[in-house]
Coordinates of C-alpha atoms and ligand atoms in Angstrom, one line a residue:
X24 CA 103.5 100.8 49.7
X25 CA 102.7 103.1 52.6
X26 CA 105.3 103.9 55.0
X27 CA 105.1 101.7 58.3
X28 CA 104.1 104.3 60.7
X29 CA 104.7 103.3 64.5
X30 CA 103.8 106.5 66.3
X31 CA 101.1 106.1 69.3
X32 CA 97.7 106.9 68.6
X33 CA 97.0 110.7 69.8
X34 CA 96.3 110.7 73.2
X35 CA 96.9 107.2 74.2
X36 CA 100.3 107.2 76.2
X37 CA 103.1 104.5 77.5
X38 CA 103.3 104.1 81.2
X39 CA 107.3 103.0 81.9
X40 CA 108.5 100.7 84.2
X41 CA 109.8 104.1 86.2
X42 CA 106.1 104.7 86.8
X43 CA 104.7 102.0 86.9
X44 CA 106.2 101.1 90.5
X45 CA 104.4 104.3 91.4
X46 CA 101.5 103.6 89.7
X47 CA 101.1 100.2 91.4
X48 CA 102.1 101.5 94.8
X49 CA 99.4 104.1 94.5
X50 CA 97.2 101.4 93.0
X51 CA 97.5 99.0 95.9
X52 CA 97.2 102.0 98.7
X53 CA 94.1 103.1 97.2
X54 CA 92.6 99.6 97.7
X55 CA 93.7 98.6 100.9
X56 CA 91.9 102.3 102.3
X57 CA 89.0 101.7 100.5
X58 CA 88.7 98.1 101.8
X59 CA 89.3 99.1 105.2
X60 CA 86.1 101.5 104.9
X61 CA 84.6 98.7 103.6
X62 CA 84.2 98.6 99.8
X63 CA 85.0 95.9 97.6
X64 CA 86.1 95.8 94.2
X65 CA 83.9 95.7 91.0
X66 CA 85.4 94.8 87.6
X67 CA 83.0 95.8 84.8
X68 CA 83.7 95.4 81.2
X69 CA 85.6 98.5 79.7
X70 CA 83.0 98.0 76.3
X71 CA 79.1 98.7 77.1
X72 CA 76.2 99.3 75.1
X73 CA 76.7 103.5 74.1
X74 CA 73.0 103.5 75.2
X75 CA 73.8 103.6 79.1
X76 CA 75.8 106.1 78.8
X77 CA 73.3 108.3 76.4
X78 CA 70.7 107.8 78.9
X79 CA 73.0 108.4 81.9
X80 CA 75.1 111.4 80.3
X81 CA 72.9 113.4 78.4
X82 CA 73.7 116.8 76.6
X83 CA 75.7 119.5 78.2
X84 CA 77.6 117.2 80.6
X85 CA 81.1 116.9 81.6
X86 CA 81.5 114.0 79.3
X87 CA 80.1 115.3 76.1
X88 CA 78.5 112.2 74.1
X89 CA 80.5 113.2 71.2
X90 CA 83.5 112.3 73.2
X91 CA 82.7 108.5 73.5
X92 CA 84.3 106.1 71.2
X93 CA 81.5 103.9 70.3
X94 CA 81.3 101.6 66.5
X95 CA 78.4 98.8 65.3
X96 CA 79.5 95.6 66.4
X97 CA 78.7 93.8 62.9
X98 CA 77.7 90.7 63.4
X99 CA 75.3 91.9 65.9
X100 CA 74.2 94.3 62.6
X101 CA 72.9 91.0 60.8
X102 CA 71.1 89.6 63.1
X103 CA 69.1 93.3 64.5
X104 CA 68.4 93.5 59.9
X105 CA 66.8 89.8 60.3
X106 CA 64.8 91.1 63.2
X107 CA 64.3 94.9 61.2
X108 CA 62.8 92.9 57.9
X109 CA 61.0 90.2 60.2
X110 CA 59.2 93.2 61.8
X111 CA 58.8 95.1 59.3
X112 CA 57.1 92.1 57.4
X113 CA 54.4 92.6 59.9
X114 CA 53.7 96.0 60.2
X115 CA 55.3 97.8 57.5
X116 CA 52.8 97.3 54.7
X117 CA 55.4 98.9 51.9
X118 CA 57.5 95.4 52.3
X119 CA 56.1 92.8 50.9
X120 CA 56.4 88.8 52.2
X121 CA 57.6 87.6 48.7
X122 CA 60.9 90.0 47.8
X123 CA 63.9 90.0 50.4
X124 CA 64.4 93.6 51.0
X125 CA 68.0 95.1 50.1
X126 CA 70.4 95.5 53.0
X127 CA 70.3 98.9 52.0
X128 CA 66.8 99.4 52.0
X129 CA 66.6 97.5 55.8
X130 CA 69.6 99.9 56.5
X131 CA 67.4 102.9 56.0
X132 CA 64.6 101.0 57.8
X133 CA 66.5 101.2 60.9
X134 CA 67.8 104.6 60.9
X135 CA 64.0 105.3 60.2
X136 CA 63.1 106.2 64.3
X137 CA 61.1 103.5 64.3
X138 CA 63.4 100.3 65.1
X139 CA 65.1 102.5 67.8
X140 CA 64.9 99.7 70.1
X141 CA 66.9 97.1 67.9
X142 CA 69.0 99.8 66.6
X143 CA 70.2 100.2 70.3
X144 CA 71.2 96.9 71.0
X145 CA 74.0 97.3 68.2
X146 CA 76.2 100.1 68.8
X147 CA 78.7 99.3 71.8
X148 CA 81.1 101.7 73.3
X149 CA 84.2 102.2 75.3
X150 CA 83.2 103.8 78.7
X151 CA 84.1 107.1 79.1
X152 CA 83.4 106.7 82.9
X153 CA 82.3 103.7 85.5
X154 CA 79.4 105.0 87.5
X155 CA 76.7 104.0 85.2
X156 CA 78.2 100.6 84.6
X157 CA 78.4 100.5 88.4
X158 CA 74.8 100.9 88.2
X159 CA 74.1 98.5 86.3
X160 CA 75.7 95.8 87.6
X161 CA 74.0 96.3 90.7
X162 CA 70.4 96.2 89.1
X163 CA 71.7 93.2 87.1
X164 CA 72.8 91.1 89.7
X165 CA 70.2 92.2 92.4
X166 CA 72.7 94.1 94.4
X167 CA 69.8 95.8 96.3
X168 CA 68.8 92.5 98.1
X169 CA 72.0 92.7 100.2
X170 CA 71.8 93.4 103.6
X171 CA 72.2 97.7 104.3
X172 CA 74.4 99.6 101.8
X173 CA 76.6 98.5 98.6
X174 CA 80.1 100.1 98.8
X175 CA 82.2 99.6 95.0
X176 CA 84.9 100.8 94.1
X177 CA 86.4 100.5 90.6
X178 CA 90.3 100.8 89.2
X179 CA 90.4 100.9 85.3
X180 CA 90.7 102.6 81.8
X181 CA 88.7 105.3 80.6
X182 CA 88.0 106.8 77.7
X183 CA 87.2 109.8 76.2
X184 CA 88.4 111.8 72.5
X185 CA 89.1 115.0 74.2
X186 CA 92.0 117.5 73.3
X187 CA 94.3 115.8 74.5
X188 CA 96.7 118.1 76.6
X189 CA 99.1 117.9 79.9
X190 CA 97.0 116.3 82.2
X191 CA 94.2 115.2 79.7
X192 CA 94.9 111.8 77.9
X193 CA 91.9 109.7 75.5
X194 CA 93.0 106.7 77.6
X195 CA 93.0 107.8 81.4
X196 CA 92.9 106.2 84.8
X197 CA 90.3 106.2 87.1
X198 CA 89.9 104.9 90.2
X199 CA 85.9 104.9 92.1
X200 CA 83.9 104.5 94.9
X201 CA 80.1 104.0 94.9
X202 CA 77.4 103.5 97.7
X203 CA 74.4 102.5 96.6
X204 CA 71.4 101.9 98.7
X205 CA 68.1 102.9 100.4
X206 CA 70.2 105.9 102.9
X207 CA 71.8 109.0 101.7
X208 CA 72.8 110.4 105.5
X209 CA 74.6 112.6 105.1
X210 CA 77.4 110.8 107.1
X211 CA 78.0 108.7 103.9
X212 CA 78.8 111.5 102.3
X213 CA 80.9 112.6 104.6
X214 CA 82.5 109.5 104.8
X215 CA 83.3 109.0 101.3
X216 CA 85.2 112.3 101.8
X217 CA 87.3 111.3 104.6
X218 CA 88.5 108.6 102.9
X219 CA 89.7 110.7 100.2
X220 CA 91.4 113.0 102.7
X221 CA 92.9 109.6 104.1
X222 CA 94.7 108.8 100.7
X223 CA 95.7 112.0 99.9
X224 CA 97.6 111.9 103.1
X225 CA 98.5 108.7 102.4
X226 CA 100.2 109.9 99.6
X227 CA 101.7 113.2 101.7
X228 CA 99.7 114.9 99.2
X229 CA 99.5 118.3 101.1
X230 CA 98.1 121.0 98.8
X231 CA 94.9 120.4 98.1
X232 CA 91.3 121.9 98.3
X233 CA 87.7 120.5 99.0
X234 CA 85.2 122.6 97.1
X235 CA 81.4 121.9 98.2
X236 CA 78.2 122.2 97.0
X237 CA 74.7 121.0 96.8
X238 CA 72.4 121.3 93.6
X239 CA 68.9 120.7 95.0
X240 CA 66.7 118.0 94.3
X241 CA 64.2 117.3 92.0
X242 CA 61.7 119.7 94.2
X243 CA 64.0 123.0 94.4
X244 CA 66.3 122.9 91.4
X245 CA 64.2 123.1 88.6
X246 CA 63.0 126.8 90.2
X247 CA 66.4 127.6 90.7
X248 CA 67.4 127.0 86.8
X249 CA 64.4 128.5 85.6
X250 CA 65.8 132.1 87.3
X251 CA 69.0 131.0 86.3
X252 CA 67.2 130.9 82.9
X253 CA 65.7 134.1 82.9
X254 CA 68.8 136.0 84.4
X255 CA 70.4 135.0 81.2
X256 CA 67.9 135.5 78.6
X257 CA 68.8 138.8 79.3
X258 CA 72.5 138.6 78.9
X259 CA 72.2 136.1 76.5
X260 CA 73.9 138.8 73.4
X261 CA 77.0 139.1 76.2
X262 CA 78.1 135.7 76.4
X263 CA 80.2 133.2 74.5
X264 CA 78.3 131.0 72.0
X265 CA 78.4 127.6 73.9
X266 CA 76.6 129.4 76.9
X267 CA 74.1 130.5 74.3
X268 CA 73.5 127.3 74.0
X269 CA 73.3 126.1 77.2
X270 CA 70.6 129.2 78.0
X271 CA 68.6 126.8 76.3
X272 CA 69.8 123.5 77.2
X273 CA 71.6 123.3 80.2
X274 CA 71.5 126.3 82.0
X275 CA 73.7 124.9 84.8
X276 CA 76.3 124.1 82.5
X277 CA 76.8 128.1 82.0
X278 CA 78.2 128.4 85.8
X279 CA 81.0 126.4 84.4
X280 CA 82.1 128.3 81.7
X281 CA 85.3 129.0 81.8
X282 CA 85.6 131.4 79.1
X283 CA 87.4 134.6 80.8
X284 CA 84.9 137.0 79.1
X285 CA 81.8 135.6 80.6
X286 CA 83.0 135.7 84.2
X287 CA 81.9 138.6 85.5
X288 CA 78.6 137.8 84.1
X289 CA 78.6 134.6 85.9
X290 CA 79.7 136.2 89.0
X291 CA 76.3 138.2 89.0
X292 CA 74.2 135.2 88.3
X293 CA 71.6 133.5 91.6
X294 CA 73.2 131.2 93.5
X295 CA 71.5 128.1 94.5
X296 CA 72.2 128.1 97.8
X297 CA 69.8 130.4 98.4
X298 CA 67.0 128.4 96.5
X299 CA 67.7 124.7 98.3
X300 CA 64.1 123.5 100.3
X301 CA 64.2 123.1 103.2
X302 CA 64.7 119.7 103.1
X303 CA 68.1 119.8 101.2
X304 CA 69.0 122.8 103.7
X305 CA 69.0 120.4 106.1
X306 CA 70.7 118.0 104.5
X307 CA 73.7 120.2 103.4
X308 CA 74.0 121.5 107.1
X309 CA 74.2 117.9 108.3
X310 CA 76.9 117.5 106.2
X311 CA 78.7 120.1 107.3
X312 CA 78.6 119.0 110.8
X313 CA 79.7 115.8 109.8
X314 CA 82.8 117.3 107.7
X315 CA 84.0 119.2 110.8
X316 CA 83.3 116.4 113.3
X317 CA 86.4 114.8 111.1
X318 CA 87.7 117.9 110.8
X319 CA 88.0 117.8 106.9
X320 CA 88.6 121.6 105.3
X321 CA 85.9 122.6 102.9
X322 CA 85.2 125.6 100.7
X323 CA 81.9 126.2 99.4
X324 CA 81.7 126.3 96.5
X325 CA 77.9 127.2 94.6
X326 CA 79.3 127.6 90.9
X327 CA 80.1 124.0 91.3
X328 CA 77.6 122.0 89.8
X329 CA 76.4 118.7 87.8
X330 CA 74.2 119.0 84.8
X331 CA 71.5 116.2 85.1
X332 CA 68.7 115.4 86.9
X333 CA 69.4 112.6 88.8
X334 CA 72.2 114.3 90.0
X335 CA 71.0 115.9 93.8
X336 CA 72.1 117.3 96.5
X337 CA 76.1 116.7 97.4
X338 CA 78.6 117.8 94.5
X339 CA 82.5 117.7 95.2
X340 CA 85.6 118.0 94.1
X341 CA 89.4 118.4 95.2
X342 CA 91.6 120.2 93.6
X343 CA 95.6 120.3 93.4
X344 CA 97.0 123.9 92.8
X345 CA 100.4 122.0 91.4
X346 CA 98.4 120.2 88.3
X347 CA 98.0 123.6 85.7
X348 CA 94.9 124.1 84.1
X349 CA 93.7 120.4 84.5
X350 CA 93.9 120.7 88.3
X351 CA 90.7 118.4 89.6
X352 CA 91.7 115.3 91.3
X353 CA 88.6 114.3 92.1
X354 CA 85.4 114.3 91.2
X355 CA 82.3 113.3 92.9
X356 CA 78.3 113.3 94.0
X357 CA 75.0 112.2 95.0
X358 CA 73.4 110.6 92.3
X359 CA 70.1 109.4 93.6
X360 CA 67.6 109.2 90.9
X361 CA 70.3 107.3 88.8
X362 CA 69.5 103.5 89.3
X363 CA 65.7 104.6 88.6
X364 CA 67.0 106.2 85.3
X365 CA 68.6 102.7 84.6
X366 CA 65.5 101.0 84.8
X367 CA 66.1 100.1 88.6
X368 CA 64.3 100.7 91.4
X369 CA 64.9 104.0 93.4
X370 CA 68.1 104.0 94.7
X371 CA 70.4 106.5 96.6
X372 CA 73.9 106.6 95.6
X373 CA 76.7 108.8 95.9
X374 CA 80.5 107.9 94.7
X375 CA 83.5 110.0 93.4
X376 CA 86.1 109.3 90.8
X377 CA 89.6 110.2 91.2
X378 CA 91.9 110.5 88.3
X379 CA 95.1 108.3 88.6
X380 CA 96.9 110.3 86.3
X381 CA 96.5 113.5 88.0
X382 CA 97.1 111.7 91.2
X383 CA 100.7 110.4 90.3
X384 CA 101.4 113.5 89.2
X385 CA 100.9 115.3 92.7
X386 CA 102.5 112.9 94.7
X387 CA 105.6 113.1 92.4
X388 CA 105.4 117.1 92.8
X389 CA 104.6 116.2 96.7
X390 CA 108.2 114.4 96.7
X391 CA 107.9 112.4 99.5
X392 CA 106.8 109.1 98.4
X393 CA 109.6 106.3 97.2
X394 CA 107.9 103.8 95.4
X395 CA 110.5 102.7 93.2
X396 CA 111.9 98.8 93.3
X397 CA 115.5 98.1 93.8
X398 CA 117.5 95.0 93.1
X399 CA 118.3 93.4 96.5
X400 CA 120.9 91.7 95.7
X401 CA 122.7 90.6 92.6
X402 CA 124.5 87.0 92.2
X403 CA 127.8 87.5 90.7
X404 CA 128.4 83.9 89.9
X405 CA 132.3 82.7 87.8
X406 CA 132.6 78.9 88.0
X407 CA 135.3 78.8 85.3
X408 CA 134.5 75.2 83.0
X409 CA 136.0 73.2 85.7
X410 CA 133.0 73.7 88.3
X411 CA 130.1 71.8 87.9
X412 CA 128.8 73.2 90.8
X413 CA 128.8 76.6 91.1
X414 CA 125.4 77.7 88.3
X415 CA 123.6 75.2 90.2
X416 CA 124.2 76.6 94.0
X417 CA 123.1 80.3 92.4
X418 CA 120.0 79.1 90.7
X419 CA 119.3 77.4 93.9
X420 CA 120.0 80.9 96.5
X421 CA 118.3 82.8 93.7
X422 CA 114.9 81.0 94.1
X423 CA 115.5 80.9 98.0
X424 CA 116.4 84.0 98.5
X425 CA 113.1 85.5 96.2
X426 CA 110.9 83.1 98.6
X427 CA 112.0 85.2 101.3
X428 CA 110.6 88.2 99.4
X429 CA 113.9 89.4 97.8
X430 CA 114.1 90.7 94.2
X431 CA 117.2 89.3 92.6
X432 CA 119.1 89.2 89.9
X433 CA 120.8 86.4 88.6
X434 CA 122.6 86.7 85.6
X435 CA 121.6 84.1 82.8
X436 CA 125.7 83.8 81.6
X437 CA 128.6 84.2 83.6
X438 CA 130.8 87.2 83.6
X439 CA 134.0 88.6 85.1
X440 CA 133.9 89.7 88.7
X441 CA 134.7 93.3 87.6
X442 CA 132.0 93.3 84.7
X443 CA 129.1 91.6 87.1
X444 CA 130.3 94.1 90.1
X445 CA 129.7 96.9 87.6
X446 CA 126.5 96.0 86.4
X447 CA 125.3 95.4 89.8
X448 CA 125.9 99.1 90.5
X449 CA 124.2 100.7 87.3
X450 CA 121.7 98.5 88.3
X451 CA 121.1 100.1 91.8
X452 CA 121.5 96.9 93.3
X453 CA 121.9 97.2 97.2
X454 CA 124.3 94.1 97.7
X455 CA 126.5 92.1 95.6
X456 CA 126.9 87.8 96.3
X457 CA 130.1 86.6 95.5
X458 CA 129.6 83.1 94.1
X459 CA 132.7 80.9 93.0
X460 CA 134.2 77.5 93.6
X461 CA 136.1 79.1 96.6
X462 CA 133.3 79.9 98.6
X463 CA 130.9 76.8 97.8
X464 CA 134.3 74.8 99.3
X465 CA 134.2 76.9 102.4
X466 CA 130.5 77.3 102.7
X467 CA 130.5 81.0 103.2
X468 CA 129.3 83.5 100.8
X469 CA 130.8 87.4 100.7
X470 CA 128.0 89.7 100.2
X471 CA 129.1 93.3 99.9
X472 CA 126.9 96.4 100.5
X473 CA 127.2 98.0 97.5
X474 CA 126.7 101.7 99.1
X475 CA 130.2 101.6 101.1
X476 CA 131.9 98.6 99.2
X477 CA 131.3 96.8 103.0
X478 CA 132.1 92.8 103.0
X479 CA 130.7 90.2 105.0
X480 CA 130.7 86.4 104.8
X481 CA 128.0 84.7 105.5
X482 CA 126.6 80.8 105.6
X483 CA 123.4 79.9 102.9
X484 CA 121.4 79.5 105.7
X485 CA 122.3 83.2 107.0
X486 CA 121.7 85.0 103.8
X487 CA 118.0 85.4 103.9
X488 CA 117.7 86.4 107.5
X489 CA 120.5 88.8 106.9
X490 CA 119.4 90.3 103.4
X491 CA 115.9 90.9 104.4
X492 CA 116.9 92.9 107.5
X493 CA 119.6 94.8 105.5
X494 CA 116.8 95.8 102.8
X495 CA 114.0 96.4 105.2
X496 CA 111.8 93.9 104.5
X497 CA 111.8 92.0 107.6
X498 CA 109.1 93.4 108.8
X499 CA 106.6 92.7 105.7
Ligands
AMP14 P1 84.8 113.1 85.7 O1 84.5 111.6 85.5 O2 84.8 113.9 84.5 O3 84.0 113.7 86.9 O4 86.3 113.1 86.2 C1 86.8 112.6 87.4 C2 88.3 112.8 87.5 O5 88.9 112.0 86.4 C3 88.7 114.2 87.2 O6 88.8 114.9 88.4 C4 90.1 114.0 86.7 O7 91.1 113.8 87.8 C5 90.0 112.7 85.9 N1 89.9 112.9 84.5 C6 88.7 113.1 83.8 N2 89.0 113.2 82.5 C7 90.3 113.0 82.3 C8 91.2 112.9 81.2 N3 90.7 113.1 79.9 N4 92.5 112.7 81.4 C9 93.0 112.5 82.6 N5 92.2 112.5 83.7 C10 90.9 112.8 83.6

């Protein structure tokens, strides 16, 4: 038999309970921002046809398609052959009516080309990224009837079978904005940027950098890539094999090489800004205007770019000189021919995904935010055999006292006074409550502060007034 082997599937990590508080605080500050600008939540399925992202990703982009994890859903399988031989009954004159073709033979039918449009329907994928779902949802459900603009945002799972390395898991975090809709002033942009800057201070993230760009639109960058193309037909023996490739491609892709060779060859290469119409000119200026009106930081940056066509105008991203060589936070950009793409109508969008793990990750270099949970207060209970009374009273301040928003700890069997004192404190609980016979007589309590061992005694009623302003959380 085959050794059991437990070990977590390469690139797929465990979050702990250590992080997780962080996680969640980070999780639930990004929200309430993002609602206070106005966006609501979206919760799309984390499996999709592979189809919408092939259309949506293309070759050459950051997400390379061979990165998506995508299988046939079987059952589905049946059901497209059925439809393959019923189809191929009628217009495949090599079949005939009276033999059931081999699965084998419909098999081959399928991957002929020719039943592209069944074939599609089968293979299903998990997403490596949550704009084009996004998208889709809002053709699907006739998002574009509601009044002015559609603000999203997502929190969720990606994934993606990269190398995986520090800062680069298969299974990562992401949290989104999009704005879809028939306006792509600049001010949205702008917008979508200040509340970025507004979490990141949130998160006393200080170290951080805006880089800026614009790509064009469909009117000014295809002239810009075909110089781009020519420059480097004539380099094209001098740089690394996948920019070879992306001569032909992708040419835009070659700006982000970041082979160290090819760098100075990069340097030398056009830069759009000085091929943008007038038209996107205009619209990049705006948004400058509007960035300093907020007085948000930006360096321009024209190497930064997004591969595909529907991408236009606005490209962003922030990055954190504290990450390593995985050091974007944030990505983000106009996508305005996207929704069209998707079978939509024209749409303009723009949106930006920010990767959670990256985040937590600078704001625990940052050092300044404390998001882990304490234990309030811990109920050291000893009722001895004799008391009938004592268990009961606990489980009945426990539940009180986490009504009034406390965590607690009440220990399911009873222990010594030294043993539960002890436990309270490798617990990190901030107060102990003293619970025996003695005090239920009396109908006071001792709660000691377990920082300075300082006593008090205090009625039922009192506790929960007392605790929550002891702990801070009188004013949640
Ligand atoms: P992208 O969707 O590629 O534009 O990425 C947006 C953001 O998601 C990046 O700036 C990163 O912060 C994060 N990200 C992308 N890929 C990964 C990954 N494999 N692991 C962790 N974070 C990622």
């Amino acid at each position: 038999m085959l050794k059991f082997n437990r070990e977590i599937v390469t690139g797929m990590r465990d979050i702990l309970p250590h992080d997780t508080a962080l996680w969640n605080w980070f999780e639930a500050i990004s929200r309430r921002i993002m609602e206070r600008y106005g966006y609501r939540e979206i919760r799309t399925p984390i499996a999709e046809r592979a189809s919408l992202f092939e259309r949506s990703l293309g070759e050459e982009t950051d997400v390379a398609l061979k990165e998506i994890y995508s299988w046939i859903d079987q059952q589905q399988l049946n059901r497209a052959l059925f439809k393959v031989r019923d189809v191929a009954y009628e217009t495949n004159s090599k079949i005939s009516k009276h033999e059931s073709p081999p699965r084998e033979r419909l098999l081959q039918l399928m991957d002929s080309g020719e039943f592209d449009d069944i074939a599609e329907r089968i293979r299903i994928c998990l997403r490596p990224e949550a704009t084009a779902s996004v998208v889709r949802a809002y053709i699907d459900h006739g998002m574009y009837l509601n009044p002015g603009l559609t603000k999203l945002y997502y929190v969720g799972p990606m994934f993606r079978r990269e190398r995986p390395q520090k800062g680069r898991y298969r299974q990562f975090y992401q949290i989104g904005a999009e704005v879809l809709g028939q306006s792509d002033a600049p001010a949205i942009d702008a917008e979508l940027i200040e509340m970025l800057v507004v979490l990141l201070g949130e998160c006393k993230i200080e170290k951080w950098t805006l880089l800026l760009n614009s790509i064009g639109c469909k009117e000014c960058r295809p002239k810009y890539v075909a110089a781009l193309r020519r420059e480097l037909a004539a380099v094209k023996e001098t740089v690394c094999g996948d920019c070879q490739r992306r001569i032909e491609t992708n040419p835009l892709r070659v700006l982000d090489c970041k082979v160290p060779q090819d760098q100075p060859i990069i340097a030398k290469l056009p830069s759009i800004s000085e091929h943008l119409c007038a038209a996107c000119r205009a619209h990049f200026a705006e948004l400058e205007a509007q960035l300093k009106l907020r007085e948000i930081p930006y360096t321009i940056t024209p190497r930064l770019v997004r591969g595909l066509d529907y991408y236009m105008r606005t490209t962003f991203e922030i990055t954190s000189p504290v990450l390593g060589a995985q050091n974007a936070l944030v990505g983000g950009g106009r996508y305005d021919g996207l929704a069209e793409l998707l079978g939509g109508q024209p749409t303009k969008g723009i949106g930006f995904a920010l990767g959670t793990d990256r985040f937590i990750e600078a704001i625990r270099e940052a050092g300044k935010v404390d998001a882990a949970l304490r234990v309030d207060v811990f109920i050291a209970w000893l009722g001895g055999p004799a008391s009938a009374q004592v268990y009961p009273t606990a489980v009945r301040i426990a539940r009180k006292l986490r009504a009034a928003g406390l965590c607690v700890e009440l220990p399911p069997e009873e222990m010594k006074l030294k043993k539960s004192l002890g436990l309270a404190d490798k617990l990190g609980a901030r107060y102990a409550l003293i619970l025996g016979e003695n005090e239920i007589a009396a109908g006071k309590f001792v709660l000691k502060r377990l920082s300075d061992a300082q006593q008090r005694e205090l009625s039922e009623g009192e506790l929960a007034g007392f605790l929550r302003a002891g702990t801070g959380k009188a004013n949640h």
